[in-house]
mmCIF file of C-alpha atoms in Angstrom:
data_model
loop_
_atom_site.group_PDB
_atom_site.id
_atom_site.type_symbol
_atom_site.label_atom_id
_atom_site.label_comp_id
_atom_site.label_asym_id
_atom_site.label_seq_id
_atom_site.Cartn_x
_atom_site.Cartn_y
_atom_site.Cartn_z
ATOM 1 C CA UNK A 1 160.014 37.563 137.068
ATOM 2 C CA UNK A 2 163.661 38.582 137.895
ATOM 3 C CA UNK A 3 165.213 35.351 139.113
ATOM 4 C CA UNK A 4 165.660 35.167 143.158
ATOM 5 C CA UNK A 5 169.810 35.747 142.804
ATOM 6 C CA UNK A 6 169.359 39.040 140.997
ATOM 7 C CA UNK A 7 166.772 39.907 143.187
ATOM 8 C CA UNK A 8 168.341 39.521 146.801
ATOM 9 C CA UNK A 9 171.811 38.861 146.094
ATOM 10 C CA UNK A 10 173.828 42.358 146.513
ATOM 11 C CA UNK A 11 177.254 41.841 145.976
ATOM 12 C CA UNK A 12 179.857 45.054 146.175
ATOM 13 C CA UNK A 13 182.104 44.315 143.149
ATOM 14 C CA UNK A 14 185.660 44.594 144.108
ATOM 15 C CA UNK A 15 187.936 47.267 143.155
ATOM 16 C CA UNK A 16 190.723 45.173 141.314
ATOM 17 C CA UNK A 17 191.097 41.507 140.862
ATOM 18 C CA UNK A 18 193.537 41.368 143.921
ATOM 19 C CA UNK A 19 191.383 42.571 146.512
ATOM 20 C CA UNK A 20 190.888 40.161 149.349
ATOM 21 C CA UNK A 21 187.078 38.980 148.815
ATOM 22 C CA UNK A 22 184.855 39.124 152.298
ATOM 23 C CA UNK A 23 181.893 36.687 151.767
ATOM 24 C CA UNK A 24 178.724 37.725 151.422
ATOM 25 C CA UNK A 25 176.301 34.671 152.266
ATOM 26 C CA UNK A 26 174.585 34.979 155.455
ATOM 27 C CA UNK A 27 176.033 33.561 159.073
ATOM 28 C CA UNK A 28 175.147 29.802 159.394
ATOM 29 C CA UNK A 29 172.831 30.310 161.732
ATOM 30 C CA UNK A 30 170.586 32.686 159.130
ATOM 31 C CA UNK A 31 170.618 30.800 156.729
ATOM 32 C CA UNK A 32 167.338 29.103 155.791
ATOM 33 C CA UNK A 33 168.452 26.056 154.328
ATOM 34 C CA UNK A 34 172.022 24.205 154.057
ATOM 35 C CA UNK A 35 172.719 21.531 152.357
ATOM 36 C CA UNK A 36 176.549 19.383 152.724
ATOM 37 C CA UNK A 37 175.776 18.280 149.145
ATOM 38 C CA UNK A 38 176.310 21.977 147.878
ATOM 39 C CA UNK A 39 179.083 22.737 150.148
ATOM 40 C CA UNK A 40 181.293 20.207 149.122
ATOM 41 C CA UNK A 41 179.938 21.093 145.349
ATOM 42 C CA UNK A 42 181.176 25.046 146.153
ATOM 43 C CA UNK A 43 184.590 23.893 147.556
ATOM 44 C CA UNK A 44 185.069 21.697 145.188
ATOM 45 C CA UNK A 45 184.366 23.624 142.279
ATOM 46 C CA UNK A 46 186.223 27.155 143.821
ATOM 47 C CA UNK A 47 189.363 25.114 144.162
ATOM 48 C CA UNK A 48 189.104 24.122 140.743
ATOM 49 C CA UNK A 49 188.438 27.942 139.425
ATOM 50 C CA UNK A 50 191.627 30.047 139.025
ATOM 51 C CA UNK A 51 190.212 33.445 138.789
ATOM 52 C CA UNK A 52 189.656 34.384 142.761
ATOM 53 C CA UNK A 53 186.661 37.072 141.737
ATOM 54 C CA UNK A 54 185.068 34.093 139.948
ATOM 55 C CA UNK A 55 185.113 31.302 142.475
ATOM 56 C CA UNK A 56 184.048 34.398 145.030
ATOM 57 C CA UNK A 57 180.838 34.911 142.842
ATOM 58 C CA UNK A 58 180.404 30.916 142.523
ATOM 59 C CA UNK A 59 180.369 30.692 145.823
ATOM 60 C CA UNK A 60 178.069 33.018 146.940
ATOM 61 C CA UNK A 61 175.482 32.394 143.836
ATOM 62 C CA UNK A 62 175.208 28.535 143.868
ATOM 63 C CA UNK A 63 173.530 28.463 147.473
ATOM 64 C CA UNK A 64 171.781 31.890 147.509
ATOM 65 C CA UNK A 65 168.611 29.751 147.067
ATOM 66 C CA UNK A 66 169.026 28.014 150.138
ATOM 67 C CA UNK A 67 170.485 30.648 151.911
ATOM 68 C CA UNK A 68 167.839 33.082 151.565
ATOM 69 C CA UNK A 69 164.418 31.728 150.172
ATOM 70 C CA UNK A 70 163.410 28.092 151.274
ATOM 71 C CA UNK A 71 161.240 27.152 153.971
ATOM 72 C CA UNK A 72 160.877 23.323 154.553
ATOM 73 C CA UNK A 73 158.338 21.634 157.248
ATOM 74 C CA UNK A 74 155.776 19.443 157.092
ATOM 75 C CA UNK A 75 151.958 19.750 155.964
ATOM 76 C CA UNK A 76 149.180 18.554 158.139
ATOM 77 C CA UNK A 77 149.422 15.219 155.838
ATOM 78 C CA UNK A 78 152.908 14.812 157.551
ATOM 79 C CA UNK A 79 154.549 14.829 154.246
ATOM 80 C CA UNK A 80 157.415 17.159 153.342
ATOM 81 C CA UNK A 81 156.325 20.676 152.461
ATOM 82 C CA UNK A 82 158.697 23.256 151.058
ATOM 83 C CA UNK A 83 158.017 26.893 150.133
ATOM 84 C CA UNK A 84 160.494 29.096 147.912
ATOM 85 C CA UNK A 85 159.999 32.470 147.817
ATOM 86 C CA UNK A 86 160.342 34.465 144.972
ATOM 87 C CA UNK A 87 163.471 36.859 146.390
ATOM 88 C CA UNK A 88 162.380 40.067 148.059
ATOM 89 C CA UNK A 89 158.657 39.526 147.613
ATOM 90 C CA UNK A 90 157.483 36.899 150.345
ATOM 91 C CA UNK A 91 154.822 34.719 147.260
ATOM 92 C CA UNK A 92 156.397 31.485 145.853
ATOM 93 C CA UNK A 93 155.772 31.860 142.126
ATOM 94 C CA UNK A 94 155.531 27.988 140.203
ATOM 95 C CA UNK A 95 158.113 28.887 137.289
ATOM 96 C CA UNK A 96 160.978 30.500 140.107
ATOM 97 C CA UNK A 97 160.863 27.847 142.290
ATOM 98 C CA UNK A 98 161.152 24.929 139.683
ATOM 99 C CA UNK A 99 164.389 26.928 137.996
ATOM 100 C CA UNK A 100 165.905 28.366 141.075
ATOM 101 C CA UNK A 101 166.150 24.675 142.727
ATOM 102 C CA UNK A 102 166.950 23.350 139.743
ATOM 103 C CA UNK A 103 170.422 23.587 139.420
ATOM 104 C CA UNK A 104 170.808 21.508 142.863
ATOM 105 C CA UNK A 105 168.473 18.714 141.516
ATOM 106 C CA UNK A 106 171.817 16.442 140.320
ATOM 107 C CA UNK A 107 172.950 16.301 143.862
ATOM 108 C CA UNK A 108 170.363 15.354 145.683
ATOM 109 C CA UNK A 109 171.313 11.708 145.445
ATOM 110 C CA UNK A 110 173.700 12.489 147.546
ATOM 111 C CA UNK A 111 171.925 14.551 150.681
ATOM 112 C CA UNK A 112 168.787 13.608 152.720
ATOM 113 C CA UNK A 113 167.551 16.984 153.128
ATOM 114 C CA UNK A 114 167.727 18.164 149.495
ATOM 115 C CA UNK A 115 165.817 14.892 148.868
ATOM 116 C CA UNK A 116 163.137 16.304 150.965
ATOM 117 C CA UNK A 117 163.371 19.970 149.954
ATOM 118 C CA UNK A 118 162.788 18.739 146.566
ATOM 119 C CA UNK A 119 159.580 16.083 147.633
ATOM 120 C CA UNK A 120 159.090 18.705 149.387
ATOM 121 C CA UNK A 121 158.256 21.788 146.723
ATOM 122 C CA UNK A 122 156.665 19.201 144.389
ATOM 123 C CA UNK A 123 154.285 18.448 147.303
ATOM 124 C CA UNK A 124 153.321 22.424 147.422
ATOM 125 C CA UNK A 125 153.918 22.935 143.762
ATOM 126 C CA UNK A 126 150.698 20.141 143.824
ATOM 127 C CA UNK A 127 148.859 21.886 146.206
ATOM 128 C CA UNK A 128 149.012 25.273 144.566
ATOM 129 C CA UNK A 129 147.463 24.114 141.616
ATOM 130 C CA UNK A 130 144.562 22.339 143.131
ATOM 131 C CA UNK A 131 144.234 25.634 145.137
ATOM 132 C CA UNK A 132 143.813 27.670 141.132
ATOM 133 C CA UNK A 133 145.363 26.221 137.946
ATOM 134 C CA UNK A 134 145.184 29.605 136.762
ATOM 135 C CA UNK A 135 147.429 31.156 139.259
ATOM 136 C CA UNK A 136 150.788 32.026 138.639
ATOM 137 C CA UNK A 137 151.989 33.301 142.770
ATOM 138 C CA UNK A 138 150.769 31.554 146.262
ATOM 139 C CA UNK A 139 151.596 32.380 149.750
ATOM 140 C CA UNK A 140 152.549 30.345 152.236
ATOM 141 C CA UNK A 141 149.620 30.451 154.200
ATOM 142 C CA UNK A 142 146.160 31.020 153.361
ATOM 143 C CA UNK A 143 145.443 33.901 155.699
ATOM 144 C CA UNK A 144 148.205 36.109 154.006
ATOM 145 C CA UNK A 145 146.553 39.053 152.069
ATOM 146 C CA UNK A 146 148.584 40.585 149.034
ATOM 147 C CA UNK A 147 149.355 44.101 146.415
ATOM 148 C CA UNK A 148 146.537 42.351 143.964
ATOM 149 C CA UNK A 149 143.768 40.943 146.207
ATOM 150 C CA UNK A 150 141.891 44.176 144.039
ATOM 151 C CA UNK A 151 142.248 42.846 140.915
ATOM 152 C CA UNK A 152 139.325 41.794 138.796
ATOM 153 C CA UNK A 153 139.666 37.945 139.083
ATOM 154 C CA UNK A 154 138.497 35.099 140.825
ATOM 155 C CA UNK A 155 141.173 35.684 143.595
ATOM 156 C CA UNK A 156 141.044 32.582 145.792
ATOM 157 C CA UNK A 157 142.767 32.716 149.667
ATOM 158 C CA UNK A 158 146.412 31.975 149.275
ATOM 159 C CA UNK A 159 146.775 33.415 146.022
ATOM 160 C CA UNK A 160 149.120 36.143 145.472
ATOM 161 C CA UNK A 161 149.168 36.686 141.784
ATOM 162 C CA UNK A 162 146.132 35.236 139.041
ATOM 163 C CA UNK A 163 148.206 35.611 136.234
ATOM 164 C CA UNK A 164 147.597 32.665 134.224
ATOM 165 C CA UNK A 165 150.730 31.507 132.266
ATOM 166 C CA UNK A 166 150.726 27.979 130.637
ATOM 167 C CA UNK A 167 154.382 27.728 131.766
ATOM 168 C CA UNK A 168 153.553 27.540 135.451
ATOM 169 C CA UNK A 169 151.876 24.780 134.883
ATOM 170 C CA UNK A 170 154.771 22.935 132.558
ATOM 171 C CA UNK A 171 157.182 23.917 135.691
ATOM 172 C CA UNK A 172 155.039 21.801 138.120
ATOM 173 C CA UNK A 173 155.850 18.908 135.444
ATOM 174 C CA UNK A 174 159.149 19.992 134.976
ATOM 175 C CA UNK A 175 160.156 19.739 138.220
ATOM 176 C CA UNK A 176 157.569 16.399 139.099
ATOM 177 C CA UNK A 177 159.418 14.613 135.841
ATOM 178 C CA UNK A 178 163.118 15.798 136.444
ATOM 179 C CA UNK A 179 163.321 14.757 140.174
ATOM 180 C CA UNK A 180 161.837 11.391 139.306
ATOM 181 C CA UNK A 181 163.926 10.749 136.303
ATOM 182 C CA UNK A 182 167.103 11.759 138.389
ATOM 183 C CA UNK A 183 165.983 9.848 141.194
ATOM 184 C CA UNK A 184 163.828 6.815 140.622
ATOM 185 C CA UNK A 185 161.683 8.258 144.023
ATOM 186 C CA UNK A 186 158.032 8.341 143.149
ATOM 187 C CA UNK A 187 156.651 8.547 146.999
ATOM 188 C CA UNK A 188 155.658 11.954 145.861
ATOM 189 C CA UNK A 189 152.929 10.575 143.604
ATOM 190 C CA UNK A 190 150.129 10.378 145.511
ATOM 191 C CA UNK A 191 146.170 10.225 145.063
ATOM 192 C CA UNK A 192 146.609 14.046 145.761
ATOM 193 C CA UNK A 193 149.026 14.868 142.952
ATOM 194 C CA UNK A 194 147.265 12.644 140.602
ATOM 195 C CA UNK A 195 144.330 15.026 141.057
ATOM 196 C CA UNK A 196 146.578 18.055 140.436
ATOM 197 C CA UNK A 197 147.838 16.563 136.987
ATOM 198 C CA UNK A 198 144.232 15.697 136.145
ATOM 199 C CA UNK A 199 143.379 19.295 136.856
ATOM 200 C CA UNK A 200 146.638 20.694 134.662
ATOM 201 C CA UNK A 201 145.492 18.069 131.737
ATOM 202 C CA UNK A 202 141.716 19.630 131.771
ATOM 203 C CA UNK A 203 143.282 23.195 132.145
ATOM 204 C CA UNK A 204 145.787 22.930 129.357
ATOM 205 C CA UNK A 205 142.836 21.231 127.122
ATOM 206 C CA UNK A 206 140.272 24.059 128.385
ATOM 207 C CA UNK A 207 142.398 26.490 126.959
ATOM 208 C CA UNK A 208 142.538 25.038 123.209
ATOM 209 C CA UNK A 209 138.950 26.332 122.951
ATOM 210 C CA UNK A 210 139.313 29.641 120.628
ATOM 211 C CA UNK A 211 137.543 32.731 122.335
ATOM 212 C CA UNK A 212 134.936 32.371 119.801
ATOM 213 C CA UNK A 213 134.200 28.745 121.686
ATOM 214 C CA UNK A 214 134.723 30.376 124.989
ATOM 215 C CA UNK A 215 131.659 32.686 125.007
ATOM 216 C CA UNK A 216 131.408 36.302 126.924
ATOM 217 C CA UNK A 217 131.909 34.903 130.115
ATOM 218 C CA UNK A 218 135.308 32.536 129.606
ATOM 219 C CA UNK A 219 136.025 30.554 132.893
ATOM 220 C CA UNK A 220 139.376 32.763 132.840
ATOM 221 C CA UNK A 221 138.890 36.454 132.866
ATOM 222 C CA UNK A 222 141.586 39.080 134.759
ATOM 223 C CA UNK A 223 141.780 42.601 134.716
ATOM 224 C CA UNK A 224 143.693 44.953 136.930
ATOM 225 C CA UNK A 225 143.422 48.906 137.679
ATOM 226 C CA UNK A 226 146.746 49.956 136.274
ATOM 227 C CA UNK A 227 148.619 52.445 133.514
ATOM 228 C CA UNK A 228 150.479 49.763 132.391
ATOM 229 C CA UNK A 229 149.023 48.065 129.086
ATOM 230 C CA UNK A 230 151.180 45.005 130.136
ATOM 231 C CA UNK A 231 149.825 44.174 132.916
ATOM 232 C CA UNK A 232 146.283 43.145 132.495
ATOM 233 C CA UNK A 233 144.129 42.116 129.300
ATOM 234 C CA UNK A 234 141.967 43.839 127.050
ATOM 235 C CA UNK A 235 138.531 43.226 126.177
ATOM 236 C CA UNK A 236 136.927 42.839 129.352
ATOM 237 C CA UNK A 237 139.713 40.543 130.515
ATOM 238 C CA UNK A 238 139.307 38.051 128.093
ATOM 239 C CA UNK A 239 142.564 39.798 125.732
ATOM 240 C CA UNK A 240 142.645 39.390 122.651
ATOM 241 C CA UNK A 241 140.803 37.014 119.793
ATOM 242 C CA UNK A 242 142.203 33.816 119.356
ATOM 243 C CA UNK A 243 140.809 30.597 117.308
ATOM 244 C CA UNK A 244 141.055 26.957 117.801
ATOM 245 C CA UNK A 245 144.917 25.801 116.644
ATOM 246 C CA UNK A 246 145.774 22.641 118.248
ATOM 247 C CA UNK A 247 148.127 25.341 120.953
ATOM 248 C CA UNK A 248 146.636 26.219 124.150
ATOM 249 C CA UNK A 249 145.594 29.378 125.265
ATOM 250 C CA UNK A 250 148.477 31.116 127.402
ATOM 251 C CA UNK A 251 147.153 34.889 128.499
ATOM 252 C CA UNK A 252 150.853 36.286 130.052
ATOM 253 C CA UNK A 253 154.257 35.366 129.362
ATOM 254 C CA UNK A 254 156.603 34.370 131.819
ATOM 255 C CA UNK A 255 157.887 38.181 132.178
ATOM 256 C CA UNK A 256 154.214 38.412 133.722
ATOM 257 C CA UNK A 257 153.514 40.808 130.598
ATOM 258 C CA UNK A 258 150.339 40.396 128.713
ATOM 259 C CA UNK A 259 150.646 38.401 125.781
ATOM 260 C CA UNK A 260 149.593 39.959 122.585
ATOM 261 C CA UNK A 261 148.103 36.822 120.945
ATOM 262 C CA UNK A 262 147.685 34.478 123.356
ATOM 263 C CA UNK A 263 148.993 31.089 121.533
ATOM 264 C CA UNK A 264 152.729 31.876 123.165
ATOM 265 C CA UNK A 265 154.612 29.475 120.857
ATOM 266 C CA UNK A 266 157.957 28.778 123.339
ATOM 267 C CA UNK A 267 155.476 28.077 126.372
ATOM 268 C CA UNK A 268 153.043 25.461 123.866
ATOM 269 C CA UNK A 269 156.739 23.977 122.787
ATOM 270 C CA UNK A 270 157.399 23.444 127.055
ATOM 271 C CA UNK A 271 153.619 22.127 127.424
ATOM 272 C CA UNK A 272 154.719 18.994 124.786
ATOM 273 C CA UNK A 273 158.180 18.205 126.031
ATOM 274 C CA UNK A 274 156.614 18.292 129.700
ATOM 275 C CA UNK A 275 152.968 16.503 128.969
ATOM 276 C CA UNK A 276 155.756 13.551 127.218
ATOM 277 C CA UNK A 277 157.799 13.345 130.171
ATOM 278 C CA UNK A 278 154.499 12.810 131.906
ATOM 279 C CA UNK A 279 153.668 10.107 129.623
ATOM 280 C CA UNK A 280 157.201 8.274 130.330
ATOM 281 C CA UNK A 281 156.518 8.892 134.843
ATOM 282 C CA UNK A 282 152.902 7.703 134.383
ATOM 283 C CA UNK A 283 153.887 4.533 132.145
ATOM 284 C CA UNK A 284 157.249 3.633 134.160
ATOM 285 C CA UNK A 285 154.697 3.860 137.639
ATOM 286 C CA UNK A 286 152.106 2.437 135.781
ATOM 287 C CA UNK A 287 149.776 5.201 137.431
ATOM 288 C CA UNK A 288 146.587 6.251 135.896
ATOM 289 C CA UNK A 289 146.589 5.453 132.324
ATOM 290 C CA UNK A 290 143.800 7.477 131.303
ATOM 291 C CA UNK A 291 146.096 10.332 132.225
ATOM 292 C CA UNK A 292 148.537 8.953 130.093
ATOM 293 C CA UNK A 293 146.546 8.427 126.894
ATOM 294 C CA UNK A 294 145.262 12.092 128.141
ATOM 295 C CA UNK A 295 148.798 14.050 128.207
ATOM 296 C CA UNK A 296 150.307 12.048 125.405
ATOM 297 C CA UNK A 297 147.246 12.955 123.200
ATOM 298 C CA UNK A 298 147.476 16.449 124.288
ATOM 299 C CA UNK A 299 150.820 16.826 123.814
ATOM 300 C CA UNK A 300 150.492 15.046 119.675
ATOM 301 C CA UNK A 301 147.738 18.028 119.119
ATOM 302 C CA UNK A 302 149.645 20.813 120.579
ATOM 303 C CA UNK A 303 152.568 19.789 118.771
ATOM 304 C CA UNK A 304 150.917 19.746 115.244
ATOM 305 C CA UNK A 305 149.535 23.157 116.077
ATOM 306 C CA UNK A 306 152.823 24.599 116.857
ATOM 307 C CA UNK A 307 153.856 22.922 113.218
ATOM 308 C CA UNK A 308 150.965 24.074 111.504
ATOM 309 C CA UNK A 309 150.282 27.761 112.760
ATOM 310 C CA UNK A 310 153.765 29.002 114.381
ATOM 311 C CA UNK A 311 156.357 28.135 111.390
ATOM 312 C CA UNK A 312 156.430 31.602 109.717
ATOM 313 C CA UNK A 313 158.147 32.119 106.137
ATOM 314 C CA UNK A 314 160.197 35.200 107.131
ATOM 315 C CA UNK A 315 161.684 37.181 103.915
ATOM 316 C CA UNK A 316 165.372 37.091 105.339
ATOM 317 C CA UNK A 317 165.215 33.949 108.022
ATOM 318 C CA UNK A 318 163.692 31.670 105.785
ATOM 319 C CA UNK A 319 161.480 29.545 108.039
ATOM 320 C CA UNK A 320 160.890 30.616 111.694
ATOM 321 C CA UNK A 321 158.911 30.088 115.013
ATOM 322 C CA UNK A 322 156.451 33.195 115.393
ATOM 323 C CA UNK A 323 156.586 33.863 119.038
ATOM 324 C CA UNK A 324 152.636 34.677 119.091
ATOM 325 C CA UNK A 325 150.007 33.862 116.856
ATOM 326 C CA UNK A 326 146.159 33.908 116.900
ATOM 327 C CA UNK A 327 145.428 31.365 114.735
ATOM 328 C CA UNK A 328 143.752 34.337 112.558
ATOM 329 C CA UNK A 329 147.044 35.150 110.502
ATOM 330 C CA UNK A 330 147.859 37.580 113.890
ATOM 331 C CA UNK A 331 151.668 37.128 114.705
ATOM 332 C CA UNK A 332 154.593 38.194 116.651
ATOM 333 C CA UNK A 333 157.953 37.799 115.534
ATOM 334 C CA UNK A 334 160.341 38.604 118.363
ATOM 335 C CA UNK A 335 161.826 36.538 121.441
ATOM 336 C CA UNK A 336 162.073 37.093 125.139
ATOM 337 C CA UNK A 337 165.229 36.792 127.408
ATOM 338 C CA UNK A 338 162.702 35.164 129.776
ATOM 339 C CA UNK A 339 162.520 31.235 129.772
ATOM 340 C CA UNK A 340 160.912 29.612 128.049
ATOM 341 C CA UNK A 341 162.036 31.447 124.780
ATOM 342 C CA UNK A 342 162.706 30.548 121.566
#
């Protein structure tokens, strides 16, 4: 997915470095979300910035986020609920809205209402996945009908997109782990998330099972009615062969394309840095230790599979990360300028 700056932000470049810059952020009163912590953060930083064009773009990129895409209440629980839409399409996808609120996670020490933006999205970020695991895009409310309801999927109410990308589900740890580690505030980690991390463990460990393991009928299948080769997966919607590696199974990258082998290398690497940060939240809360032993054994096989399938002998490179592999002797040997990459 194009990231929500590039996506909503339109910014008329001026004609010479001397032009007087007219801002470009919406009035106050439009704006969705405003935090003091990033205001002082943008006039602090702007004074510190010589070049005017540069402190113009600063300040109008930092908050964009906020500005234009968050929409924070409560859910019927009374806990914080935040939802951060994409940019111009009106679905909250679970890798954008970990890395577009990311860059404000160091200040919310300092302000309230980022605190709760951030509780917040990992309270939604929760519920989407108990809603599907294996859906990349939600709407805010259930009722909402999207482009794909067509496709040939188990499309659930409140799902915009069934893309399933293992990296949506390392973002929901991401963003569970980094908040807590910058914070120490684990009032987020309720019975309810527990049961979303249970069902992102048995997910991720579903997924190790080769295709040859998985049957004709997979519990994952999508296919969609398009001339694009990229956007849905072959054979029947299962894609293509894979065996049992150690990696889990990942069917698009986080471009939304269609992988070509489905062991995606950079998003298995994500799954064992994430599934240890897990480890460290679960052991320092000393919450449910069967999910610990769980993740942190998880994260040991996925690791040795990365070690023993991915590392690729290249004739120039020497030794190399295959982006793809198969687990048959299949690979891909390229990178994406999405995230994660290698």
């Amino acid at each position: 997915m194009i990231s929500s700056v590039s996506r909503s932000l339109k910014l008329p470049r001026p004609a010479s470095p001397s032009t007087t810059f007219s801002c470009c952020r919406p009035p106050v009163a439009d704006r969705r979300f405003v935090s003091e912590a990033v205001e002082r953060t943008i006039e602090d930083v702007t004074k510190a910035i010589a070049d005017p064009e540069l402190a113009w773009l600063f300040s109008n990129c930092l908050p964009n986020t906020l500005d234009t895409t968050v929409t924070l209440g409560h859910d019927a629980a009374g806990r914080p609920d935040a939802f951060v839409i994409t940019g111009d399409i009106p679905a909250m996808w679970l890798r954008d809205s970990t890395n577009q609120v990311w860059p404000y996670l160091t200040l919310v020490k300092g302000d309230a209402d980022l605190l709760d933006l951030f509780r917040g999205l990992i309270n939604r970020q929760a519920a989407c996945v108990r809603l599907d695991p294996y859906a990349n895009a939600f709407y805010r409310e259930s009722d909402e009908v999207g482009h794909w309801e067509s496709d040939h999927t188990e499309m659930q109410p409140g799902v915009h997109e069934r893309k399933y990308e293992l990296d949506s589900l390392c973002a929901v740890l991401r963003l569970a782990c980094g908040f807590y580690f910058e914070t120490g505030d684990s009032s987020c980690f309720d019975s309810d998330w527990l049961k979303s991390i249970e069902l992102i463990l048995q997910t991720i460990r579903h997924e190790q099972a080769g295709s040859e393991e998985q049957g004709d009928t997979p519990v994952y299948q999508f296919r969609r009615t398009t001339p694009f080769a990229s956007d849905t997966l072959t054979n029947q919607g299962r894609g293509n062969p894979f065996t049992r590696t150690g990696m889990s199974r990942s069917t698009f990258r986080p471009s939304d394309d269609a992988t070509t082998f489905q062991h995606l290398v950079p998003a298995n690497a994500m799954a064992v840095v994430g599934l240890r940060d897990l480890v460290r939240l679960l052991n320092e809360l000393k919450l449910a230790p069967h999910l610990a032993t769980d993740a942190a054994a998880l994260a040991d096989e996925i690791d040795a599979g990365i070690r023993q399938h991915a590392l690729i002998k290249h004739p120039v490179f020497d030794t190399v990360f295959a982006y793809e592999v198969d687990g048959y002797g299949g690979i891909t040997l390229m990178d994406d300028a999405n995230m994660p990459g290698l």
